[in-house]
CSV table of C-alpha atoms and ligand atoms in Angstrom, one decimal:
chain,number,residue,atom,x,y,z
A,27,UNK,CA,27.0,19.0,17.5
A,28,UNK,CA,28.8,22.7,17.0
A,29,UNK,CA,26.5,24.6,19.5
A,30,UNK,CA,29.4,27.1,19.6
A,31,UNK,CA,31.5,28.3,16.8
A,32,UNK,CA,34.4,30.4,17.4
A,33,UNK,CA,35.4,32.4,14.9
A,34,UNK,CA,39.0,33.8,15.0
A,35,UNK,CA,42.5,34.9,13.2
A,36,UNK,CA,45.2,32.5,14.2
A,37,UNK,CA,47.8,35.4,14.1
A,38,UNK,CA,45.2,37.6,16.0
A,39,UNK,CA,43.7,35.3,19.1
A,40,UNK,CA,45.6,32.3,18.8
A,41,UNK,CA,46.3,32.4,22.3
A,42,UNK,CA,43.7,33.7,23.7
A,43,UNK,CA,41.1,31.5,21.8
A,44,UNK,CA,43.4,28.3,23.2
A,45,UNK,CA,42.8,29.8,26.5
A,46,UNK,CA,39.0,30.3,26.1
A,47,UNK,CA,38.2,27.0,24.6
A,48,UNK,CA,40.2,25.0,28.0
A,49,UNK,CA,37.6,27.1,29.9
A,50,UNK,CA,34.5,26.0,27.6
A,51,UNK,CA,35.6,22.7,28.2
A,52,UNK,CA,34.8,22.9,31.6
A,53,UNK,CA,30.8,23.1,30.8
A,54,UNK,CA,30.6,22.0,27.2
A,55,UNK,CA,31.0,18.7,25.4
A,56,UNK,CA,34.2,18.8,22.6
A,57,UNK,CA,31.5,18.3,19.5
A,58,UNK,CA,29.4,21.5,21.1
A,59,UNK,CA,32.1,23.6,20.5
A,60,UNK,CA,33.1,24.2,16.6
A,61,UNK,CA,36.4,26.1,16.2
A,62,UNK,CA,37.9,25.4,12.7
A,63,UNK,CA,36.9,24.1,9.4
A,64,UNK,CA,39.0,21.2,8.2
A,65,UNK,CA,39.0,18.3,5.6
A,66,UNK,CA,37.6,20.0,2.9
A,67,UNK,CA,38.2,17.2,0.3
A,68,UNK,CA,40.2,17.8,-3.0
A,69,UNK,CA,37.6,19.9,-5.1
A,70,UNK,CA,35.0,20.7,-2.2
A,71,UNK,CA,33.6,23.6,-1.9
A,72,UNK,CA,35.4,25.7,0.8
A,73,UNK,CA,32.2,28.3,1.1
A,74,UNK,CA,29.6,25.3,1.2
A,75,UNK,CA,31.7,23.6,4.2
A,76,UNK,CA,31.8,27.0,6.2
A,77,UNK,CA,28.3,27.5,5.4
A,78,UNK,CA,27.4,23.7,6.8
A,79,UNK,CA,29.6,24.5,10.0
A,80,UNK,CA,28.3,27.9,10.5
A,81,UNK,CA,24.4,27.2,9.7
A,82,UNK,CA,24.7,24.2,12.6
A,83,UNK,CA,25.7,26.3,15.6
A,84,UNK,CA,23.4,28.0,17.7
A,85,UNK,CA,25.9,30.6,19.0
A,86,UNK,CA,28.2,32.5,17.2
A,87,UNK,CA,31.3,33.4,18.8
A,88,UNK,CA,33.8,36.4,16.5
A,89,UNK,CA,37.1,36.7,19.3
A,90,UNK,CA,38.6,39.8,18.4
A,91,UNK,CA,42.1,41.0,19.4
A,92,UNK,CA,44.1,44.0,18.4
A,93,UNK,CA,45.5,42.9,15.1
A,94,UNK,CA,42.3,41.3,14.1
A,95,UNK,CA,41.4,44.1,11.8
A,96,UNK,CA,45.2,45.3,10.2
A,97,UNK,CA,46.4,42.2,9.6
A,98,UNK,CA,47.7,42.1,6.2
A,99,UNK,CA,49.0,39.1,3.5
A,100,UNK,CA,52.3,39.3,2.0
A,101,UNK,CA,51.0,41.6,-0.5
A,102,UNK,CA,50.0,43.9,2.2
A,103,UNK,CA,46.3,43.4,1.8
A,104,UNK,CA,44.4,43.3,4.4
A,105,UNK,CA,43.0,40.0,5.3
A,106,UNK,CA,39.9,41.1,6.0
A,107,UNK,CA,39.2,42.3,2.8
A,108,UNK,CA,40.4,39.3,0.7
A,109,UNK,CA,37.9,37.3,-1.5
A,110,UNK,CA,38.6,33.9,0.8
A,111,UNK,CA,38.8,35.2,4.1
A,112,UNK,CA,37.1,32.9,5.9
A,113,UNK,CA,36.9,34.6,9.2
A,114,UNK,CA,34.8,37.3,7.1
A,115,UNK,CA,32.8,34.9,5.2
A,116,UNK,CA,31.9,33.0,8.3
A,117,UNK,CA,30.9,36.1,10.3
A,118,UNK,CA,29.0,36.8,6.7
A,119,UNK,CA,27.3,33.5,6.7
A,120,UNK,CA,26.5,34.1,10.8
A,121,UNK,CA,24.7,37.1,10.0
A,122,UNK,CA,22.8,35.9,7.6
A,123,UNK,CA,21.6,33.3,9.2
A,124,UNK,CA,20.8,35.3,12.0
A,125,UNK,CA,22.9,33.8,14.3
A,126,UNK,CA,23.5,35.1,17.8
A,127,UNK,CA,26.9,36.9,17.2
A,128,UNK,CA,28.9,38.2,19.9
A,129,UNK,CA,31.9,40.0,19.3
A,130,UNK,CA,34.2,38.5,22.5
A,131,UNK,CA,36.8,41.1,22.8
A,132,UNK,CA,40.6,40.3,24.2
A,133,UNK,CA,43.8,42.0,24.4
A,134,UNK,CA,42.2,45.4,25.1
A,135,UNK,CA,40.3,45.4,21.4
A,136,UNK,CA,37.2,47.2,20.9
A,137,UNK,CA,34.0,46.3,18.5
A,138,UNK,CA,35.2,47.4,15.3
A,139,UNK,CA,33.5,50.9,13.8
A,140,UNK,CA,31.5,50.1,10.3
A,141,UNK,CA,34.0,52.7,8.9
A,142,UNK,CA,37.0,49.8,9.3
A,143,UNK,CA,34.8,46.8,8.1
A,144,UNK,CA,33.9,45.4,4.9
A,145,UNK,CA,30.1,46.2,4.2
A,146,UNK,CA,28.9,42.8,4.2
A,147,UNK,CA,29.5,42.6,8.1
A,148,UNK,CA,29.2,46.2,9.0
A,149,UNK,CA,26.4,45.0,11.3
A,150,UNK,CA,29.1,43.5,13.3
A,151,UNK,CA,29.4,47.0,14.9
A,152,UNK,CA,25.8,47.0,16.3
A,153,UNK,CA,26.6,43.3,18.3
A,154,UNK,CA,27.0,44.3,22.1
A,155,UNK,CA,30.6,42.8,23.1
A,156,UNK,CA,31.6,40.8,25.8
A,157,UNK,CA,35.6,41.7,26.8
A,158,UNK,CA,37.9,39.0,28.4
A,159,UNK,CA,40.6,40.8,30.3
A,160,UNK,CA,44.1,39.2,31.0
A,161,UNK,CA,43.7,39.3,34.6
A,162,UNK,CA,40.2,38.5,35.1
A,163,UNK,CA,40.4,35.7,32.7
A,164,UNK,CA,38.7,32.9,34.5
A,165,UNK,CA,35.6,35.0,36.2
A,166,UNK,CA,35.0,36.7,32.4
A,167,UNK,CA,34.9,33.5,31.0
A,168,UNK,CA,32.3,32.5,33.3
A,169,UNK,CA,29.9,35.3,32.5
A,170,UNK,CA,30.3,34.0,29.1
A,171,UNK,CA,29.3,30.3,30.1
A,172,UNK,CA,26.6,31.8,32.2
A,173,UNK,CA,25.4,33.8,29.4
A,174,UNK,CA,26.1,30.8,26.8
A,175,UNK,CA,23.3,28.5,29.3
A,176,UNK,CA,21.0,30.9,28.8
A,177,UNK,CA,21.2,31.1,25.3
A,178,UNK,CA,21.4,27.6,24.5
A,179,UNK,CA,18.2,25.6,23.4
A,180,UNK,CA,18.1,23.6,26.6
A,181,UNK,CA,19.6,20.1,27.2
A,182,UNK,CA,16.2,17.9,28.3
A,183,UNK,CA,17.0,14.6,29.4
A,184,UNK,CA,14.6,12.0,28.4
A,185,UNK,CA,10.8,12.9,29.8
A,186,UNK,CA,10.2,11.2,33.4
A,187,UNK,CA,8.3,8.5,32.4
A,188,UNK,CA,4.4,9.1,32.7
A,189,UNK,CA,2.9,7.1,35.4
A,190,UNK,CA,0.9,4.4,34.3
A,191,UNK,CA,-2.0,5.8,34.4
A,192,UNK,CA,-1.1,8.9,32.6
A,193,UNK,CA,0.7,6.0,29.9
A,194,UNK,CA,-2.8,4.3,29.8
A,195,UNK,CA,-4.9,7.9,29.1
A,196,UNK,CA,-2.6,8.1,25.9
A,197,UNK,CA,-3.0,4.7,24.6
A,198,UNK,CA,-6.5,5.4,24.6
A,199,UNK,CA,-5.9,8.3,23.1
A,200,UNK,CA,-4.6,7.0,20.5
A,201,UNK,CA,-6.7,4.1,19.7
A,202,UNK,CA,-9.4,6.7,19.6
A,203,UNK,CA,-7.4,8.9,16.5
A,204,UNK,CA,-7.0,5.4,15.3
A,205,UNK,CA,-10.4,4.1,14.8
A,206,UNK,CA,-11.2,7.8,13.4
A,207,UNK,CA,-8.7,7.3,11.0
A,208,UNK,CA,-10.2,4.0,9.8
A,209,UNK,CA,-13.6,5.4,9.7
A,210,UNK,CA,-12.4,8.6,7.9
A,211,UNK,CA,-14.4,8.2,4.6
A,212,UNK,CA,-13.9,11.5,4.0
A,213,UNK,CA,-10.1,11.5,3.7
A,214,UNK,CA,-8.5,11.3,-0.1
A,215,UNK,CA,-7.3,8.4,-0.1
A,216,UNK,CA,-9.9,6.2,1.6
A,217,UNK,CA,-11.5,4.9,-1.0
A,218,UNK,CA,-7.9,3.6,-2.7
A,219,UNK,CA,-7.1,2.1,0.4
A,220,UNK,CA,-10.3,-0.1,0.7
A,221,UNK,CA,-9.7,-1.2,-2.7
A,222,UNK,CA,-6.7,-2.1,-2.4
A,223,UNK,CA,-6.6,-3.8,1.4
A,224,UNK,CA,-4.6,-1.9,3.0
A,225,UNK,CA,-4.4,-0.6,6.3
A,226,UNK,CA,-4.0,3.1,7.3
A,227,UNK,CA,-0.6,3.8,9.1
A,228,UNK,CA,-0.9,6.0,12.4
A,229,UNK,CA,2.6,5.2,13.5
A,230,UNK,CA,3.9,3.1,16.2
A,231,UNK,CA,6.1,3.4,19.5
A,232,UNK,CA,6.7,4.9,23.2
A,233,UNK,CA,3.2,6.6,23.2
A,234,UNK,CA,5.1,9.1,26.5
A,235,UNK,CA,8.1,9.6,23.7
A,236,UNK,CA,10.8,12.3,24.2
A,237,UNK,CA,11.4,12.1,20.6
A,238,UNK,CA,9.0,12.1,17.7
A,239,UNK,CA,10.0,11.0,14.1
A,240,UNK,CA,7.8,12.5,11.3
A,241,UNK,CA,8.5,10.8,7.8
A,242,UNK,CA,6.7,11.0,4.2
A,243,UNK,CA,4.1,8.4,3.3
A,244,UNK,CA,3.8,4.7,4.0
A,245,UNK,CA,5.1,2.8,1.3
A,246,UNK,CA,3.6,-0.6,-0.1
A,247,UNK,CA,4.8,-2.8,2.6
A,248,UNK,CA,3.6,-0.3,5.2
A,249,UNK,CA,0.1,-0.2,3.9
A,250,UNK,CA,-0.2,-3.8,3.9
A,251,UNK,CA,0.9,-4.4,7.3
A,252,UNK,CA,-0.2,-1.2,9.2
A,253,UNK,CA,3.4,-0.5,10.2
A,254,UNK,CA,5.6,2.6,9.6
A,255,UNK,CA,9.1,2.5,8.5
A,256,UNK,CA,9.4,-1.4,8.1
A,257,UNK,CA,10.9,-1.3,3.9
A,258,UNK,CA,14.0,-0.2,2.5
A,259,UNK,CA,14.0,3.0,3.9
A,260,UNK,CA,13.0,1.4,7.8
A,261,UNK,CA,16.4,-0.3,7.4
A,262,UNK,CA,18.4,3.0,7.6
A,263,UNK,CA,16.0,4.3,10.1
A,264,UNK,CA,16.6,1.1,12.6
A,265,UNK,CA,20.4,1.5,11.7
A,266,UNK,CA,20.1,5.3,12.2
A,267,UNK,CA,18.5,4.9,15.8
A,268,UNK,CA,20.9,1.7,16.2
A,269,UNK,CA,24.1,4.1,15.9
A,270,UNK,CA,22.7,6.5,18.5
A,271,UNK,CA,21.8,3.3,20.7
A,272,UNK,CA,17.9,4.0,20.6
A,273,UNK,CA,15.4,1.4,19.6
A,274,UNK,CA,12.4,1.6,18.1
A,275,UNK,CA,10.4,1.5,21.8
A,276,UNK,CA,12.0,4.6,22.9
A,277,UNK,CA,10.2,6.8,20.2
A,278,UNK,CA,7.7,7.5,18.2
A,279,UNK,CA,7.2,7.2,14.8
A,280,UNK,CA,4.9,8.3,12.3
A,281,UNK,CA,4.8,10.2,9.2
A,282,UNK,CA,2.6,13.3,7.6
A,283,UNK,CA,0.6,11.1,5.2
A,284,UNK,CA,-1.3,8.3,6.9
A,285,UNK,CA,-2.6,6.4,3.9
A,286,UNK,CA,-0.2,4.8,1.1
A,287,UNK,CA,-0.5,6.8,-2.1
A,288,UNK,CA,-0.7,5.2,-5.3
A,289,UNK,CA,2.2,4.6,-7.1
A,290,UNK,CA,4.0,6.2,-4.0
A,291,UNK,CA,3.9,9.9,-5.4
A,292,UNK,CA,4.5,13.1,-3.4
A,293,UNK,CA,2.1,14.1,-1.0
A,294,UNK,CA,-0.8,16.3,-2.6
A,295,UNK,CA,-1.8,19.8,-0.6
A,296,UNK,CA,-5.3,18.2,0.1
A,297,UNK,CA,-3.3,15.1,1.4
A,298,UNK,CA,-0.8,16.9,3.7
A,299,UNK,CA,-3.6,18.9,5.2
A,300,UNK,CA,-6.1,16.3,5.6
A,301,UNK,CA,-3.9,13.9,7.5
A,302,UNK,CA,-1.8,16.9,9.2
A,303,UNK,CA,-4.8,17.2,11.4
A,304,UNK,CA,-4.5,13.6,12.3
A,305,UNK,CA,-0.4,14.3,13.4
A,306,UNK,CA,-1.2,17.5,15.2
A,307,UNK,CA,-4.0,15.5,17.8
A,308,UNK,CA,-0.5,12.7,18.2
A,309,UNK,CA,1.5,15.7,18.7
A,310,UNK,CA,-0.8,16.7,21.1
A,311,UNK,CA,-1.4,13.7,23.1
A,312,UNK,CA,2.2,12.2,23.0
A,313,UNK,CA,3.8,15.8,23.8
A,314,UNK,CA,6.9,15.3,22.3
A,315,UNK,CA,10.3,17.4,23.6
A,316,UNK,CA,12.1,17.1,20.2
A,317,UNK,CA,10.3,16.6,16.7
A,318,UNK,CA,12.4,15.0,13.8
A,319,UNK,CA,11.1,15.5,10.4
A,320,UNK,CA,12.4,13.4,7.9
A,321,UNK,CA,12.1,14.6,4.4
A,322,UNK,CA,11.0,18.3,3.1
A,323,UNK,CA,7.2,17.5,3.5
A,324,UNK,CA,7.3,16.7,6.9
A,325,UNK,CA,9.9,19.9,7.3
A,326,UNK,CA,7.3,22.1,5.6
A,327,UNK,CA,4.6,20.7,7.3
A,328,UNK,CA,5.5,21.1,11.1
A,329,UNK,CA,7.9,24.0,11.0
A,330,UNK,CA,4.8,25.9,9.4
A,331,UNK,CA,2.4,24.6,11.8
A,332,UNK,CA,4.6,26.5,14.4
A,333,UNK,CA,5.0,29.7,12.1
A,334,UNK,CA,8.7,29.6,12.5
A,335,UNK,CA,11.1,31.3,9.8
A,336,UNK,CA,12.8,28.6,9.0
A,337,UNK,CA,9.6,27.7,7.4
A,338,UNK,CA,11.3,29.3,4.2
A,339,UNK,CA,14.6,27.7,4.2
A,340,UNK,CA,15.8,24.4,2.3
A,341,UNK,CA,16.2,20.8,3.9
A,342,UNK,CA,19.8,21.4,2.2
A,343,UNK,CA,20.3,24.8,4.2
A,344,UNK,CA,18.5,23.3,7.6
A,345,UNK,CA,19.0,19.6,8.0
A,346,UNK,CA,21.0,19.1,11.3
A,347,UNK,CA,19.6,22.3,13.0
A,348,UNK,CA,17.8,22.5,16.3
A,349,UNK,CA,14.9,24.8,16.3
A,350,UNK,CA,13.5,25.8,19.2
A,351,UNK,CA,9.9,26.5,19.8
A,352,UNK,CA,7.3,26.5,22.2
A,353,UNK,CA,4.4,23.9,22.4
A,354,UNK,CA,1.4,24.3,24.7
A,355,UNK,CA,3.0,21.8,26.8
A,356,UNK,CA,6.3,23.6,26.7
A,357,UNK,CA,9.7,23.8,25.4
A,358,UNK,CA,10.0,22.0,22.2
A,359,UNK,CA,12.9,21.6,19.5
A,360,UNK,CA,12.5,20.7,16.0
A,361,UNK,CA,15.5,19.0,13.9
A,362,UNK,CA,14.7,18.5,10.2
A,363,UNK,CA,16.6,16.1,8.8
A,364,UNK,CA,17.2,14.1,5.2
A,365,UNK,CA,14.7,11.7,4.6
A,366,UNK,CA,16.0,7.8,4.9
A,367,UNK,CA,14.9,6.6,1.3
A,368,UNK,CA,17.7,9.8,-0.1
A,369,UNK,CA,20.1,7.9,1.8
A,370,UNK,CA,19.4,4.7,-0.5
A,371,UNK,CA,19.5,6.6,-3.4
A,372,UNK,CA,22.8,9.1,-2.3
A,373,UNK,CA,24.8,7.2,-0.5
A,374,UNK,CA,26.8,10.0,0.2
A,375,UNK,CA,24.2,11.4,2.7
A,376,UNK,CA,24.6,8.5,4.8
A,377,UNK,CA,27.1,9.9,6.7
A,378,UNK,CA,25.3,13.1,6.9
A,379,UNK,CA,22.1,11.8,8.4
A,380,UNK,CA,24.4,9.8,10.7
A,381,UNK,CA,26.0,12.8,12.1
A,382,UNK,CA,22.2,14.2,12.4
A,383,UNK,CA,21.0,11.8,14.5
A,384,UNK,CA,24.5,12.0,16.6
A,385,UNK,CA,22.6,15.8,17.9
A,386,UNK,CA,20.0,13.9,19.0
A,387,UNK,CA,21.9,12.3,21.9
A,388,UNK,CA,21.7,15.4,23.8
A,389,UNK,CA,17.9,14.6,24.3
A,390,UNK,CA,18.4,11.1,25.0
B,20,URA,N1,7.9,4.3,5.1
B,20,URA,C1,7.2,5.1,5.9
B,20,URA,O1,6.4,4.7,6.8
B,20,URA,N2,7.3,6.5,5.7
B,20,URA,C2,8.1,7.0,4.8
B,20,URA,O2,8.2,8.2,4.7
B,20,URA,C3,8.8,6.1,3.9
B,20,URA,C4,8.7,4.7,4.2
């Protein structure tokens, strides 16, 4: 995943940023570090594939060298100021998103002055900068990595497994949210259930899981076996987890609704907060480090229960990105991501979710 972007003018910081990436090397991953948008297909959209790269990082690097706000086209124009400059629209799209931005200054240049800059990123100016000097290369480079741990959501590893008698206290746990859940006359779709035969779906998996998956609604074939995820859209979950070399033991999986819902319509308010009080008490018991919602209801759902702004951004905008937050058991992180069954119907999302669940390997 593009934890870091750096943002830079080839005929500014070529150099330099050559330099500066060898160094990150040293502590980051080559997919943590994002430095230049390529492959936009015949007919893409140029803006839309900075905006995907840009919205995914977590840290915002602009490198900024003496020429990087005179440099002009052949028409004597200042790059800065042209309609496609991407270097602008990226800082544009950093800001917005409200990115951590740091102006990383080299070849003796200074943060720019909102005089010199285009309005849309005068706010560059405000952005404390961090200089690399020529001589001092290596040791300023490492403030930067220092200061780039810091920042970073952190890297957990996969929970120490729960001794068994911890293991044990959730199962219990469990059953007991269970059998509430099967007594719950009260709950919307109760009464449809018993008339049809089905079974409520609480979810299944590693009750001491690292990493939660939060889907929709059990469909038909759920309902009648008390199983999440095991139709159409369980397929491309299992190849999903396959591709990332998890299995269905090493999480969890559950979903906002617990009941199947006739005709398998959207989730009703009434629904999502009846049963959200069932997910919160599993949230609570399995202590998850990362939740991964899949679909917009289960985004909506949990990124509200934390109050977190993203609360008011699109699945389109946020799929892919690591949230951090804070549980009361601790640190946790939030990625929402496409939901499966989109994948049967798009099939050009397939490669998108794919890439999602490739972030999740820094939990596993
Ligand atoms: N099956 C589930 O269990 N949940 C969904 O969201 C879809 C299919």
């Amino acid at each position: 995943m593009s934890r870091i972007f750096i943002n830079y003018r080839r005929q500014d910081t070529e150099g330099y940023v050559g330099r500066l990436y060898d160094h990150l090397l040293k502590e980051f991953k080559p997919h943590e570090i994002f430095m230049d948008v390529q492959n936009i297909k015949p007919g893409g959209d140029f803006v839309q594939a900075l905006e995907d790269a840009v919205s995914e990082c977590d840290i915002f690097l602009a490198v900024i060298g003496p020429h990087w706000l005179t440099v002009t086209n052949d028409a004597g124009e200042r790059r800065l100021d042209e309609w496609n400059d991407y270097v602008r629209i990226e800082i544009e799209l950093a800001l917005q998103y409200e990115k951590i931005v740091i102006p990383v200054l080299v070849g003796g240049a200074n943060v720019p002055a909102p005089v010199h800059l285009p309005d849309s990123i005068k706010n560059l100016s405000r952005r404390n900068g961090l200089t690399l000097t020529h001589t001092r290369f290596g040791t300023d480079v490492e403030d930067l990595i220092n200061f780039l741990r810091d920042m970073l959501p952190t890297h957990p590893t996969f929970k120490r497994k729960a001794d068994p008698a911890v293991i044990a206290e959730k199962t219990a746990k469990l059953k007991e949210v269970r059998q509430d859940l099967i007594n719950a006359k009260d709950s919307p779709l109760y009464d449809y259930r018993v008339a049809q035969r089905y079974y409520p779906v609480l979810g299944e998996g590693n009750v001491d899981a690292n990493i939660m998956f939060v889907g929709e609604s059990p469909g038909e074939k759920e309902a009648v076996s008390g199983k999440p995820f095991i139709g159409p859209s369980g397929e491309i979950l299992d190849e999903m987890l396959a591709g990332i070399d998890l299995k269905r033991e090493d999480v969890f999986i559950t979903n906002i609704v617990l009941d199947r819902a006739p005709e398998n319509r959207d989730p009703n308010k009434v629904e999502l907060e009846y049963y959200g009080k069932y997910l919160d008490r599993m949230i609570d018991i399995i202590q998850p480090r990362v939740i991964v919602t899949l679909g917009r209801f289960a985004m909506y759902y949990i990124l509200r229960k934390f109050d977190l702004p993203e609360k008011k951004g699109t699945i389109t905008k946020q799929h892919g990105m690591l949230i951090k937050t804070e549980a009361h058991y601790g640190d946790l992180h939030i990625m929402p991501m496409y939901h499966p069954a989109f994948v049967l119907y798009t099939a050009s999302k397939k490669e998108v979710l794919q890439a999602d669940f490739e972030k999740l390997t820094i939990f596993i």
